């Protein structure tokens, strides 16, 4: 009763006057679209810069000394690019093709560029298998990796091979491998079709073009959907 007595009585409205409506608080939209200029800049970064960085990092990863670090950086760039693409086009089916193309961008370049290097400047060299190491995958399949050295005992950078001719019983035998004279790419056995694998460079380029087309197509649809062609800001 005390609280009701302490309330100030409301002043009566003048004749013909109406009480003003309370202002409606607008809630900020979580999916507020980006300004058109930001969409265009993000599309350029995601569509052009991201695939160039990914392929460049994976080109450095052809050297086993840098493979782990460069591959991790390429994955991080891809994740950032997918997030940027979702900012450009937050709705629709664009994410799944982007993930597929991103996986191809991560898988193809490194072995393709290695094969390209070896097929253009590789030299057939006689080596001696000094050790063999086996590994078993989840299906129970055993794969072998062999350590090799030159017959003349000269240094052989990244002296490991795998495939036919590499097994537990091949230690001490000789084999012919293709060696990069500069020591950048690891050696490869002769049964690997280097010309076929090196064609993956063109496939990686085509995937990068598809990624750019997907990104700019998504940006175009976003801008067209909200009249972004007329807005310059």
PDB file of C-alpha atoms in Angstrom:
ATOM      1  CA  UNK A   1       0.000   0.000   0.000  1.00  0.00           C
ATOM      2  CA  UNK A   2       2.867   2.385   0.753  1.00  0.00           C
ATOM      3  CA  UNK A   3       4.321   2.108  -2.759  1.00  0.00           C
ATOM      4  CA  UNK A   4       0.990   2.856  -4.383  1.00  0.00           C
ATOM      5  CA  UNK A   5       0.557   5.955  -2.213  1.00  0.00           C
ATOM      6  CA  UNK A   6       4.016   7.309  -3.180  1.00  0.00           C
ATOM      7  CA  UNK A   7       3.372   7.142  -6.923  1.00  0.00           C
ATOM      8  CA  UNK A   8       2.910  10.487  -8.605  1.00  0.00           C
ATOM      9  CA  UNK A   9      -0.460  10.804 -10.298  1.00  0.00           C
ATOM     10  CA  UNK A  10      -0.302  11.105 -14.067  1.00  0.00           C
ATOM     11  CA  UNK A  11      -1.218  14.493 -15.417  1.00  0.00           C
ATOM     12  CA  UNK A  12      -4.440  14.438 -17.382  1.00  0.00           C
ATOM     13  CA  UNK A  13      -4.086  15.056 -21.108  1.00  0.00           C
ATOM     14  CA  UNK A  14      -5.462  18.208 -22.611  1.00  0.00           C
ATOM     15  CA  UNK A  15      -8.669  17.972 -24.527  1.00  0.00           C
ATOM     16  CA  UNK A  16      -8.110  16.478 -27.970  1.00  0.00           C
ATOM     17  CA  UNK A  17      -4.482  15.531 -27.242  1.00  0.00           C
ATOM     18  CA  UNK A  18      -3.190  11.986 -27.489  1.00  0.00           C
ATOM     19  CA  UNK A  19      -0.434  10.362 -25.510  1.00  0.00           C
ATOM     20  CA  UNK A  20       2.781  10.028 -27.598  1.00  0.00           C
ATOM     21  CA  UNK A  21       3.668   6.503 -28.638  1.00  0.00           C
ATOM     22  CA  UNK A  22       6.676   4.885 -27.022  1.00  0.00           C
ATOM     23  CA  UNK A  23       9.692   4.624 -29.321  1.00  0.00           C
ATOM     24  CA  UNK A  24      10.270   1.123 -30.677  1.00  0.00           C
ATOM     25  CA  UNK A  25      13.790  -0.159 -30.134  1.00  0.00           C
ATOM     26  CA  UNK A  26      15.203  -1.764 -33.231  1.00  0.00           C
ATOM     27  CA  UNK A  27      17.200  -4.905 -32.657  1.00  0.00           C
ATOM     28  CA  UNK A  28      20.418  -5.181 -34.542  1.00  0.00           C
ATOM     29  CA  UNK A  29      20.215  -7.846 -37.229  1.00  0.00           C
ATOM     30  CA  UNK A  30      22.766 -10.580 -36.863  1.00  0.00           C
ATOM     31  CA  UNK A  31      22.845 -11.120 -40.602  1.00  0.00           C
ATOM     32  CA  UNK A  32      23.235  -7.449 -41.516  1.00  0.00           C
ATOM     33  CA  UNK A  33      24.679  -7.365 -45.061  1.00  0.00           C
ATOM     34  CA  UNK A  34      28.088  -5.882 -45.743  1.00  0.00           C
ATOM     35  CA  UNK A  35      28.339  -2.623 -47.690  1.00  0.00           C
ATOM     36  CA  UNK A  36      28.742  -3.226 -51.445  1.00  0.00           C
ATOM     37  CA  UNK A  37      32.288  -1.840 -51.463  1.00  0.00           C
ATOM     38  CA  UNK A  38      33.277  -4.249 -48.689  1.00  0.00           C
ATOM     39  CA  UNK A  39      31.689  -7.131 -50.580  1.00  0.00           C
ATOM     40  CA  UNK A  40      33.732  -6.313 -53.678  1.00  0.00           C
ATOM     41  CA  UNK A  41      36.994  -6.004 -51.753  1.00  0.00           C
ATOM     42  CA  UNK A  42      36.368  -9.211 -49.853  1.00  0.00           C
ATOM     43  CA  UNK A  43      35.564 -11.006 -53.122  1.00  0.00           C
ATOM     44  CA  UNK A  44      38.900  -9.892 -54.602  1.00  0.00           C
ATOM     45  CA  UNK A  45      40.814 -11.086 -51.539  1.00  0.00           C
ATOM     46  CA  UNK A  46      38.979 -14.415 -51.404  1.00  0.00           C
ATOM     47  CA  UNK A  47      38.740 -15.069 -55.136  1.00  0.00           C
ATOM     48  CA  UNK A  48      42.221 -14.005 -56.255  1.00  0.00           C
ATOM     49  CA  UNK A  49      44.617 -13.640 -53.338  1.00  0.00           C
ATOM     50  CA  UNK A  50      43.578 -16.795 -51.445  1.00  0.00           C
ATOM     51  CA  UNK A  51      44.217 -19.346 -54.264  1.00  0.00           C
ATOM     52  CA  UNK A  52      47.477 -17.604 -55.190  1.00  0.00           C
ATOM     53  CA  UNK A  53      48.673 -17.868 -51.575  1.00  0.00           C
ATOM     54  CA  UNK A  54      47.543 -21.491 -51.255  1.00  0.00           C
ATOM     55  CA  UNK A  55      49.257 -22.629 -54.459  1.00  0.00           C
ATOM     56  CA  UNK A  56      52.368 -20.612 -53.600  1.00  0.00           C
ATOM     57  CA  UNK A  57      52.631 -22.172 -50.144  1.00  0.00           C
ATOM     58  CA  UNK A  58      52.109 -25.660 -51.552  1.00  0.00           C
ATOM     59  CA  UNK A  59      54.774 -24.975 -54.172  1.00  0.00           C
ATOM     60  CA  UNK A  60      57.198 -24.333 -51.300  1.00  0.00           C
ATOM     61  CA  UNK A  61      55.891 -27.538 -49.708  1.00  0.00           C
ATOM     62  CA  UNK A  62      57.425 -29.543 -52.573  1.00  0.00           C
ATOM     63  CA  UNK A  63      60.589 -29.360 -50.489  1.00  0.00           C
ATOM     64  CA  UNK A  64      60.122 -31.803 -47.585  1.00  0.00           C
ATOM     65  CA  UNK A  65      61.958 -29.395 -45.273  1.00  0.00           C
ATOM     66  CA  UNK A  66      59.068 -26.928 -45.578  1.00  0.00           C
ATOM     67  CA  UNK A  67      56.206 -29.307 -46.278  1.00  0.00           C
ATOM     68  CA  UNK A  68      54.563 -29.416 -42.847  1.00  0.00           C
ATOM     69  CA  UNK A  69      54.724 -25.704 -42.086  1.00  0.00           C
ATOM     70  CA  UNK A  70      53.619 -24.565 -45.536  1.00  0.00           C
ATOM     71  CA  UNK A  71      50.787 -27.083 -45.645  1.00  0.00           C
ATOM     72  CA  UNK A  72      49.471 -25.895 -42.271  1.00  0.00           C
ATOM     73  CA  UNK A  73      49.603 -22.275 -43.455  1.00  0.00           C
ATOM     74  CA  UNK A  74      47.770 -23.232 -46.660  1.00  0.00           C
ATOM     75  CA  UNK A  75      45.004 -24.872 -44.611  1.00  0.00           C
ATOM     76  CA  UNK A  76      44.672 -21.727 -42.482  1.00  0.00           C
ATOM     77  CA  UNK A  77      44.458 -19.556 -45.599  1.00  0.00           C
ATOM     78  CA  UNK A  78      41.744 -21.830 -46.986  1.00  0.00           C
ATOM     79  CA  UNK A  79      39.751 -21.639 -43.753  1.00  0.00           C
ATOM     80  CA  UNK A  80      39.979 -17.842 -43.773  1.00  0.00           C
ATOM     81  CA  UNK A  81      38.928 -17.812 -47.431  1.00  0.00           C
ATOM     82  CA  UNK A  82      35.855 -19.940 -46.722  1.00  0.00           C
ATOM     83  CA  UNK A  83      34.876 -17.587 -43.897  1.00  0.00           C
ATOM     84  CA  UNK A  84      35.330 -14.627 -46.232  1.00  0.00           C
ATOM     85  CA  UNK A  85      33.198 -16.325 -48.861  1.00  0.00           C
ATOM     86  CA  UNK A  86      30.450 -16.843 -46.288  1.00  0.00           C
ATOM     87  CA  UNK A  87      30.587 -13.122 -45.530  1.00  0.00           C
ATOM     88  CA  UNK A  88      30.220 -12.363 -49.216  1.00  0.00           C
ATOM     89  CA  UNK A  89      27.306 -14.769 -49.607  1.00  0.00           C
ATOM     90  CA  UNK A  90      25.897 -16.017 -46.314  1.00  0.00           C
ATOM     91  CA  UNK A  91      22.961 -17.876 -47.887  1.00  0.00           C
ATOM     92  CA  UNK A  92      22.596 -20.436 -50.634  1.00  0.00           C
ATOM     93  CA  UNK A  93      24.637 -23.420 -51.751  1.00  0.00           C
ATOM     94  CA  UNK A  94      27.970 -21.633 -52.236  1.00  0.00           C
ATOM     95  CA  UNK A  95      29.720 -23.164 -49.199  1.00  0.00           C
ATOM     96  CA  UNK A  96      29.746 -26.805 -50.336  1.00  0.00           C
ATOM     97  CA  UNK A  97      31.316 -26.197 -53.769  1.00  0.00           C
ATOM     98  CA  UNK A  98      33.837 -23.941 -52.031  1.00  0.00           C
ATOM     99  CA  UNK A  99      34.806 -26.722 -49.618  1.00  0.00           C
ATOM    100  CA  UNK A 100      35.197 -29.196 -52.515  1.00  0.00           C
ATOM    101  CA  UNK A 101      37.338 -26.813 -54.547  1.00  0.00           C
ATOM    102  CA  UNK A 102      39.350 -25.952 -51.445  1.00  0.00           C
ATOM    103  CA  UNK A 103      40.168 -29.614 -50.809  1.00  0.00           C
ATOM    104  CA  UNK A 104      41.323 -29.990 -54.414  1.00  0.00           C
ATOM    105  CA  UNK A 105      43.496 -26.890 -54.021  1.00  0.00           C
ATOM    106  CA  UNK A 106      45.178 -28.486 -51.015  1.00  0.00           C
ATOM    107  CA  UNK A 107      45.663 -31.951 -52.516  1.00  0.00           C
ATOM    108  CA  UNK A 108      46.769 -31.351 -56.108  1.00  0.00           C
ATOM    109  CA  UNK A 109      49.587 -28.747 -56.236  1.00  0.00           C
ATOM    110  CA  UNK A 110      52.398 -30.317 -54.183  1.00  0.00           C
ATOM    111  CA  UNK A 111      52.690 -33.724 -55.945  1.00  0.00           C
ATOM    112  CA  UNK A 112      51.981 -32.105 -59.323  1.00  0.00           C
ATOM    113  CA  UNK A 113      54.716 -29.483 -58.945  1.00  0.00           C
ATOM    114  CA  UNK A 114      57.159 -32.117 -57.705  1.00  0.00           C
ATOM    115  CA  UNK A 115      56.469 -34.221 -60.788  1.00  0.00           C
ATOM    116  CA  UNK A 116      56.809 -31.117 -62.981  1.00  0.00           C
ATOM    117  CA  UNK A 117      60.241 -30.373 -61.517  1.00  0.00           C
ATOM    118  CA  UNK A 118      61.493 -33.928 -61.886  1.00  0.00           C
ATOM    119  CA  UNK A 119      60.128 -34.399 -65.400  1.00  0.00           C
ATOM    120  CA  UNK A 120      61.861 -31.216 -66.623  1.00  0.00           C
ATOM    121  CA  UNK A 121      65.198 -31.327 -64.840  1.00  0.00           C
ATOM    122  CA  UNK A 122      65.384 -34.739 -63.174  1.00  0.00           C
ATOM    123  CA  UNK A 123      68.415 -36.967 -63.765  1.00  0.00           C
ATOM    124  CA  UNK A 124      68.373 -40.767 -63.587  1.00  0.00           C
ATOM    125  CA  UNK A 125      70.762 -41.827 -60.847  1.00  0.00           C
ATOM    126  CA  UNK A 126      71.883 -45.154 -59.419  1.00  0.00           C
ATOM    127  CA  UNK A 127      71.298 -45.422 -55.683  1.00  0.00           C
ATOM    128  CA  UNK A 128      71.741 -48.032 -52.994  1.00  0.00           C
ATOM    129  CA  UNK A 129      68.892 -48.831 -50.616  1.00  0.00           C
ATOM    130  CA  UNK A 130      70.287 -48.601 -47.093  1.00  0.00           C
ATOM    131  CA  UNK A 131      67.178 -49.031 -44.934  1.00  0.00           C
ATOM    132  CA  UNK A 132      63.471 -49.856 -45.249  1.00  0.00           C
ATOM    133  CA  UNK A 133      60.622 -48.807 -42.980  1.00  0.00           C
ATOM    134  CA  UNK A 134      57.068 -50.170 -43.069  1.00  0.00           C
ATOM    135  CA  UNK A 135      53.797 -48.571 -42.041  1.00  0.00           C
ATOM    136  CA  UNK A 136      50.305 -50.043 -41.826  1.00  0.00           C
ATOM    137  CA  UNK A 137      47.155 -48.018 -42.442  1.00  0.00           C
ATOM    138  CA  UNK A 138      43.697 -48.545 -40.934  1.00  0.00           C
ATOM    139  CA  UNK A 139      42.767 -51.107 -43.578  1.00  0.00           C
ATOM    140  CA  UNK A 140      45.833 -53.201 -42.780  1.00  0.00           C
ATOM    141  CA  UNK A 141      47.680 -52.298 -45.994  1.00  0.00           C
ATOM    142  CA  UNK A 142      51.448 -52.131 -45.552  1.00  0.00           C
ATOM    143  CA  UNK A 143      53.473 -49.430 -47.298  1.00  0.00           C
ATOM    144  CA  UNK A 144      57.255 -49.158 -47.408  1.00  0.00           C
ATOM    145  CA  UNK A 145      59.608 -46.185 -47.364  1.00  0.00           C
ATOM    146  CA  UNK A 146      63.262 -46.744 -48.179  1.00  0.00           C
ATOM    147  CA  UNK A 147      66.311 -44.661 -47.407  1.00  0.00           C
ATOM    148  CA  UNK A 148      68.760 -44.424 -50.299  1.00  0.00           C
ATOM    149  CA  UNK A 149      72.232 -43.031 -51.021  1.00  0.00           C
ATOM    150  CA  UNK A 150      74.202 -42.536 -54.214  1.00  0.00           C
ATOM    151  CA  UNK A 151      76.491 -45.314 -55.333  1.00  0.00           C
ATOM    152  CA  UNK A 152      79.406 -42.881 -55.328  1.00  0.00           C
ATOM    153  CA  UNK A 153      78.510 -41.805 -51.762  1.00  0.00           C
ATOM    154  CA  UNK A 154      77.846 -38.187 -52.745  1.00  0.00           C
ATOM    155  CA  UNK A 155      75.194 -36.426 -50.658  1.00  0.00           C
ATOM    156  CA  UNK A 156      71.600 -37.026 -51.753  1.00  0.00           C
ATOM    157  CA  UNK A 157      69.143 -34.507 -50.257  1.00  0.00           C
ATOM    158  CA  UNK A 158      65.835 -36.000 -49.136  1.00  0.00           C
ATOM    159  CA  UNK A 159      67.088 -39.484 -49.852  1.00  0.00           C
ATOM    160  CA  UNK A 160      63.896 -41.487 -49.440  1.00  0.00           C
ATOM    161  CA  UNK A 161      61.751 -43.337 -51.980  1.00  0.00           C
ATOM    162  CA  UNK A 162      58.584 -45.419 -51.885  1.00  0.00           C
ATOM    163  CA  UNK A 163      56.775 -47.717 -54.254  1.00  0.00           C
ATOM    164  CA  UNK A 164      57.896 -50.661 -56.380  1.00  0.00           C
ATOM    165  CA  UNK A 165      61.387 -51.870 -55.491  1.00  0.00           C
ATOM    166  CA  UNK A 166      61.110 -50.675 -51.906  1.00  0.00           C
ATOM    167  CA  UNK A 167      60.489 -53.412 -49.343  1.00  0.00           C
ATOM    168  CA  UNK A 168      62.086 -55.104 -46.405  1.00  0.00           C
ATOM    169  CA  UNK A 169      64.104 -57.399 -48.661  1.00  0.00           C
ATOM    170  CA  UNK A 170      65.469 -54.640 -50.862  1.00  0.00           C
ATOM    171  CA  UNK A 171      68.046 -53.353 -48.380  1.00  0.00           C
ATOM    172  CA  UNK A 172      71.496 -53.447 -49.949  1.00  0.00           C
ATOM    173  CA  UNK A 173      70.239 -53.600 -53.539  1.00  0.00           C
ATOM    174  CA  UNK A 174      70.646 -50.902 -56.168  1.00  0.00           C
ATOM    175  CA  UNK A 175      67.868 -49.014 -57.930  1.00  0.00           C
ATOM    176  CA  UNK A 176      67.511 -46.272 -60.513  1.00  0.00           C
ATOM    177  CA  UNK A 177      65.657 -43.153 -59.410  1.00  0.00           C
ATOM    178  CA  UNK A 178      65.030 -39.690 -60.830  1.00  0.00           C
ATOM    179  CA  UNK A 179      66.877 -37.060 -58.797  1.00  0.00           C
ATOM    180  CA  UNK A 180      66.498 -33.281 -58.757  1.00  0.00           C
ATOM    181  CA  UNK A 181      70.038 -31.891 -59.302  1.00  0.00           C
ATOM    182  CA  UNK A 182      69.253 -28.901 -57.068  1.00  0.00           C
ATOM    183  CA  UNK A 183      68.001 -31.156 -54.283  1.00  0.00           C
ATOM    184  CA  UNK A 184      64.688 -29.307 -53.891  1.00  0.00           C
ATOM    185  CA  UNK A 185      62.248 -32.109 -54.742  1.00  0.00           C
ATOM    186  CA  UNK A 186      62.724 -35.613 -53.310  1.00  0.00           C
ATOM    187  CA  UNK A 187      63.744 -38.411 -55.715  1.00  0.00           C
ATOM    188  CA  UNK A 188      61.126 -40.572 -57.426  1.00  0.00           C
ATOM    189  CA  UNK A 189      61.208 -44.128 -58.728  1.00  0.00           C
ATOM    190  CA  UNK A 190      60.983 -44.798 -62.454  1.00  0.00           C
ATOM    191  CA  UNK A 191      57.562 -46.487 -62.303  1.00  0.00           C
ATOM    192  CA  UNK A 192      55.918 -43.213 -61.379  1.00  0.00           C
ATOM    193  CA  UNK A 193      54.390 -41.567 -64.436  1.00  0.00           C
ATOM    194  CA  UNK A 194      55.839 -38.097 -63.951  1.00  0.00           C
ATOM    195  CA  UNK A 195      54.343 -36.700 -67.166  1.00  0.00           C
ATOM    196  CA  UNK A 196      50.835 -37.664 -66.037  1.00  0.00           C
ATOM    197  CA  UNK A 197      51.325 -36.337 -62.521  1.00  0.00           C
ATOM    198  CA  UNK A 198      52.823 -33.084 -63.745  1.00  0.00           C
ATOM    199  CA  UNK A 199      49.621 -32.406 -65.697  1.00  0.00           C
ATOM    200  CA  UNK A 200      48.022 -31.811 -62.299  1.00  0.00           C
ATOM    201  CA  UNK A 201      49.553 -28.316 -62.429  1.00  0.00           C
ATOM    202  CA  UNK A 202      47.002 -27.408 -65.104  1.00  0.00           C
ATOM    203  CA  UNK A 203      44.243 -29.003 -63.054  1.00  0.00           C
ATOM    204  CA  UNK A 204      45.270 -26.892 -60.055  1.00  0.00           C
ATOM    205  CA  UNK A 205      45.133 -23.798 -62.254  1.00  0.00           C
ATOM    206  CA  UNK A 206      41.653 -24.742 -63.463  1.00  0.00           C
ATOM    207  CA  UNK A 207      40.482 -25.271 -59.873  1.00  0.00           C
ATOM    208  CA  UNK A 208      41.818 -21.828 -58.931  1.00  0.00           C
ATOM    209  CA  UNK A 209      39.872 -20.290 -61.821  1.00  0.00           C
ATOM    210  CA  UNK A 210      36.701 -22.101 -60.717  1.00  0.00           C
ATOM    211  CA  UNK A 211      37.241 -20.851 -57.168  1.00  0.00           C
ATOM    212  CA  UNK A 212      37.529 -17.265 -58.437  1.00  0.00           C
ATOM    213  CA  UNK A 213      34.418 -17.690 -60.603  1.00  0.00           C
ATOM    214  CA  UNK A 214      32.475 -19.080 -57.653  1.00  0.00           C
ATOM    215  CA  UNK A 215      33.549 -16.200 -55.417  1.00  0.00           C
ATOM    216  CA  UNK A 216      32.751 -13.429 -57.882  1.00  0.00           C
ATOM    217  CA  UNK A 217      29.490 -15.132 -58.817  1.00  0.00           C
ATOM    218  CA  UNK A 218      28.485 -15.206 -55.154  1.00  0.00           C
ATOM    219  CA  UNK A 219      29.412 -11.538 -54.757  1.00  0.00           C
ATOM    220  CA  UNK A 220      27.392 -10.632 -57.857  1.00  0.00           C
ATOM    221  CA  UNK A 221      24.336 -12.443 -56.546  1.00  0.00           C
ATOM    222  CA  UNK A 222      24.650 -10.733 -53.161  1.00  0.00           C
ATOM    223  CA  UNK A 223      24.927  -7.280 -54.708  1.00  0.00           C
ATOM    224  CA  UNK A 224      22.114  -7.892 -57.156  1.00  0.00           C
ATOM    225  CA  UNK A 225      19.872  -9.229 -54.411  1.00  0.00           C
ATOM    226  CA  UNK A 226      19.927  -5.938 -52.510  1.00  0.00           C
ATOM    227  CA  UNK A 227      20.428  -3.482 -55.339  1.00  0.00           C
ATOM    228  CA  UNK A 228      24.176  -3.251 -54.785  1.00  0.00           C
ATOM    229  CA  UNK A 229      24.836  -2.178 -58.358  1.00  0.00           C
ATOM    230  CA  UNK A 230      23.543   1.303 -57.659  1.00  0.00           C
ATOM    231  CA  UNK A 231      25.173   1.660 -54.250  1.00  0.00           C
ATOM    232  CA  UNK A 232      28.774   2.677 -54.381  1.00  0.00           C
ATOM    233  CA  UNK A 233      29.419   2.611 -50.658  1.00  0.00           C
TER     234      UNK A 233
END
